[in-house]
Short mmCIF file of C-alpha atoms in Angstrom, two decimals:
data_model
loop_
_atom_site.label_atom_id
_atom_site.label_comp_id
_atom_site.label_asym_id
_atom_site.label_seq_id
_atom_site.Cartn_x
_atom_site.Cartn_y
_atom_site.Cartn_z
CA MET A 1 83.96 146.15 132.08
CA LYS A 2 87.81 146.11 132.12
CA LEU A 3 89.50 143.86 129.43
CA LEU A 4 92.22 141.52 130.28
CA SER A 5 95.33 142.87 129.49
CA LEU A 6 98.49 140.49 128.92
CA LYS A 7 102.06 141.36 128.71
CA ILE A 8 104.62 138.49 127.61
CA THR A 9 108.20 138.39 126.34
CA LEU A 10 109.38 135.67 124.09
CA GLU A 11 113.15 134.64 123.20
CA TYR A 12 114.78 132.13 121.27
CA LYS A 13 118.33 132.45 120.32
CA ASP A 14 118.55 135.93 118.44
CA LEU A 15 114.74 136.27 118.12
CA LYS A 16 113.16 138.39 120.78
CA GLY A 17 109.88 140.20 121.15
CA THR A 18 107.75 141.57 124.03
CA ILE A 19 103.83 142.19 123.45
CA GLU A 20 101.10 143.82 125.75
CA GLY A 21 97.53 143.77 125.08
CA ASP A 22 94.50 141.78 125.06
CA TYR A 23 94.31 138.02 124.57
CA GLU A 24 93.64 138.08 120.77
CA LYS A 25 96.39 140.69 120.00
CA VAL A 26 98.98 138.58 122.39
CA TRP A 27 97.74 135.11 120.72
CA LYS A 28 98.43 136.58 117.24
CA PHE A 29 101.90 137.73 118.56
CA VAL A 30 102.86 134.29 119.87
CA ASN A 31 101.77 132.48 116.93
CA GLU A 32 103.78 134.70 114.35
CA PHE A 33 106.94 134.40 116.80
CA LEU A 34 106.41 130.39 116.77
CA GLY A 35 106.30 130.56 113.13
CA LYS A 36 109.49 132.64 113.16
CA ILE A 37 110.94 129.96 115.07
CA ARG A 38 109.96 127.02 112.79
CA ASN A 39 111.80 129.32 109.88
CA VAL A 40 114.79 129.27 111.92
CA LEU A 41 114.47 125.44 112.56
CA ARG A 42 114.00 124.52 109.09
CA GLU A 43 117.55 125.96 108.38
CA VAL A 44 119.09 124.07 111.13
CA PRO A 45 120.15 120.40 110.37
CA ILE A 46 118.15 117.82 112.21
CA GLU A 47 121.47 116.83 113.87
CA GLU A 48 121.71 120.39 115.53
CA ILE A 49 118.27 120.19 116.92
CA TYR A 50 119.02 116.79 118.70
CA PRO A 51 122.42 115.17 117.87
CA ILE A 52 122.60 112.05 116.49
CA ASN A 53 124.84 109.33 118.57
CA TYR A 54 127.00 108.06 115.79
CA GLU A 55 128.77 105.76 118.46
CA LEU A 56 125.79 103.89 118.99
CA LEU A 57 125.73 103.22 115.08
CA GLN A 58 129.35 101.57 115.47
CA ASN A 59 129.46 97.79 114.47
CA ILE A 60 125.78 97.98 113.38
CA ILE A 61 125.97 100.46 110.54
CA GLU A 62 128.89 101.22 108.45
CA TYR A 63 128.71 103.93 105.71
CA GLY A 64 129.64 102.91 102.16
CA PRO A 65 129.38 104.55 98.90
CA TYR A 66 125.65 104.04 98.60
CA GLY A 67 124.85 105.09 102.05
CA PRO A 68 124.35 103.30 105.55
CA GLU A 69 124.95 99.44 105.49
CA LEU A 70 123.71 97.17 108.15
CA VAL A 71 126.48 94.87 109.47
CA ILE A 72 124.70 92.92 112.13
CA SER A 73 123.29 89.56 111.57
CA THR A 74 120.23 90.26 113.90
CA LYS A 75 116.91 90.30 112.31
CA VAL A 76 115.56 93.95 112.20
CA SER A 77 111.85 94.36 112.15
CA GLN A 78 110.33 96.66 109.32
CA ARG A 79 109.37 99.33 112.03
CA ASN A 80 112.99 99.21 113.60
CA GLY A 81 114.32 99.31 110.18
CA ILE A 82 112.75 102.38 109.00
CA LEU A 83 113.64 104.37 112.43
CA LEU A 84 117.17 102.92 112.10
CA ALA A 85 117.58 103.98 108.31
CA LEU A 86 116.37 107.64 109.09
CA TYR A 87 118.38 107.67 112.14
CA SER A 88 121.61 106.78 110.20
CA PHE A 89 120.97 109.37 107.55
CA GLY A 90 121.07 112.02 110.29
CA GLY A 91 117.22 112.17 111.18
CA ARG A 92 116.04 113.43 107.90
CA GLU A 93 115.83 111.72 104.43
CA LYS A 94 113.39 111.20 101.38
CA ALA A 95 111.07 108.34 101.88
CA GLU A 96 112.35 106.51 98.58
CA LYS A 97 115.76 106.78 99.81
CA ILE A 98 114.65 105.19 103.39
CA PHE A 99 112.61 102.40 101.38
CA GLU A 100 115.80 101.55 99.22
CA THR A 101 118.10 101.52 102.04
CA VAL A 102 115.83 99.39 104.33
CA ARG A 103 115.31 96.91 101.32
CA SER A 104 119.08 96.80 100.77
CA TRP A 105 119.55 95.54 104.40
CA GLY A 106 117.21 92.62 103.49
CA ILE A 107 114.03 94.16 105.31
CA HIS A 108 111.27 93.40 102.61
CA PHE A 109 108.05 94.86 102.46
CA LYS A 110 105.26 93.17 100.03
CA ASN A 111 105.16 96.50 98.08
CA LYS A 112 105.66 100.41 98.57
CA LYS A 113 101.99 100.43 100.04
CA VAL A 114 103.09 98.45 102.75
CA PHE A 115 106.08 100.49 103.65
CA GLN A 116 104.02 103.57 103.41
CA ALA A 117 101.42 101.98 105.75
CA ARG A 118 104.35 101.17 108.14
CA VAL A 119 105.41 104.87 107.71
CA ASN A 120 101.97 106.17 108.61
CA ASP A 121 101.91 103.84 111.69
CA LEU A 122 105.21 105.64 112.98
CA LYS A 123 103.74 109.14 112.34
CA LYS A 124 100.74 108.18 114.23
CA GLU A 125 102.86 107.13 117.22
CA GLY A 126 104.60 110.38 117.07
CA LEU A 127 108.06 108.72 116.07
CA ILE A 128 108.51 110.37 112.74
CA GLY A 129 106.88 113.35 110.93
CA THR A 130 107.17 114.83 107.31
CA GLU A 131 108.88 118.21 106.59
CA ASN A 132 109.45 119.81 102.99
CA GLY A 133 108.85 116.39 101.48
CA ASP A 134 111.24 114.61 103.81
CA LEU A 135 110.82 112.08 106.71
CA VAL A 136 112.05 113.48 109.68
CA LEU A 137 112.90 111.39 113.13
CA LYS A 138 110.88 113.13 115.97
CA ILE A 139 112.85 113.24 119.57
CA LYS A 140 110.35 110.23 120.48
CA GLY A 141 111.59 108.33 117.72
CA LYS A 142 115.32 109.08 118.15
CA ASN A 143 114.88 108.06 121.89
CA LEU A 144 113.32 104.68 120.73
CA ILE A 145 115.82 103.93 118.31
CA GLU A 146 118.97 104.90 120.50
CA ASN A 147 117.51 102.49 123.14
CA TYR A 148 117.11 99.63 120.65
CA LEU A 149 120.77 100.23 119.42
CA ARG A 150 121.89 100.08 123.03
CA LYS A 151 119.78 96.63 123.44
CA LEU A 152 121.51 95.36 120.25
CA LYS A 153 125.15 96.55 121.70
CA GLY A 154 124.32 94.71 125.11
CA GLU A 155 124.56 98.17 126.98
#
């Protein structure tokens, strides 16, 4: 019985590789290659992966000495506050910093457990993730908050 032989070539930026062999050999190669891509992406600032549109933040967020400040009078939900804070930090920040920023905007949580529950909900929805101890805005969350910002601006 002849075994299935596969040949694939993968490329990402400067990373290139070709493999030919059975399913298990190719599977292992692909996973190792994806690991190399992940390592490259960890070194890339989040805004280079998918740029933050700072024009959307104009007249909504101003950057002060202590970080982003909310300058609109519209009430912002806890959920949108977390996403907006994370977005205004460029898509990546420590949870504690997001918590303090959102609280400074007048968006309150009964306690940190409630904040963490909101963060967990956002993770389950695929809007944010965690990487190297930071909260990271995922593309789905970026798109959602950008649509929210456009709505706030009346676009």
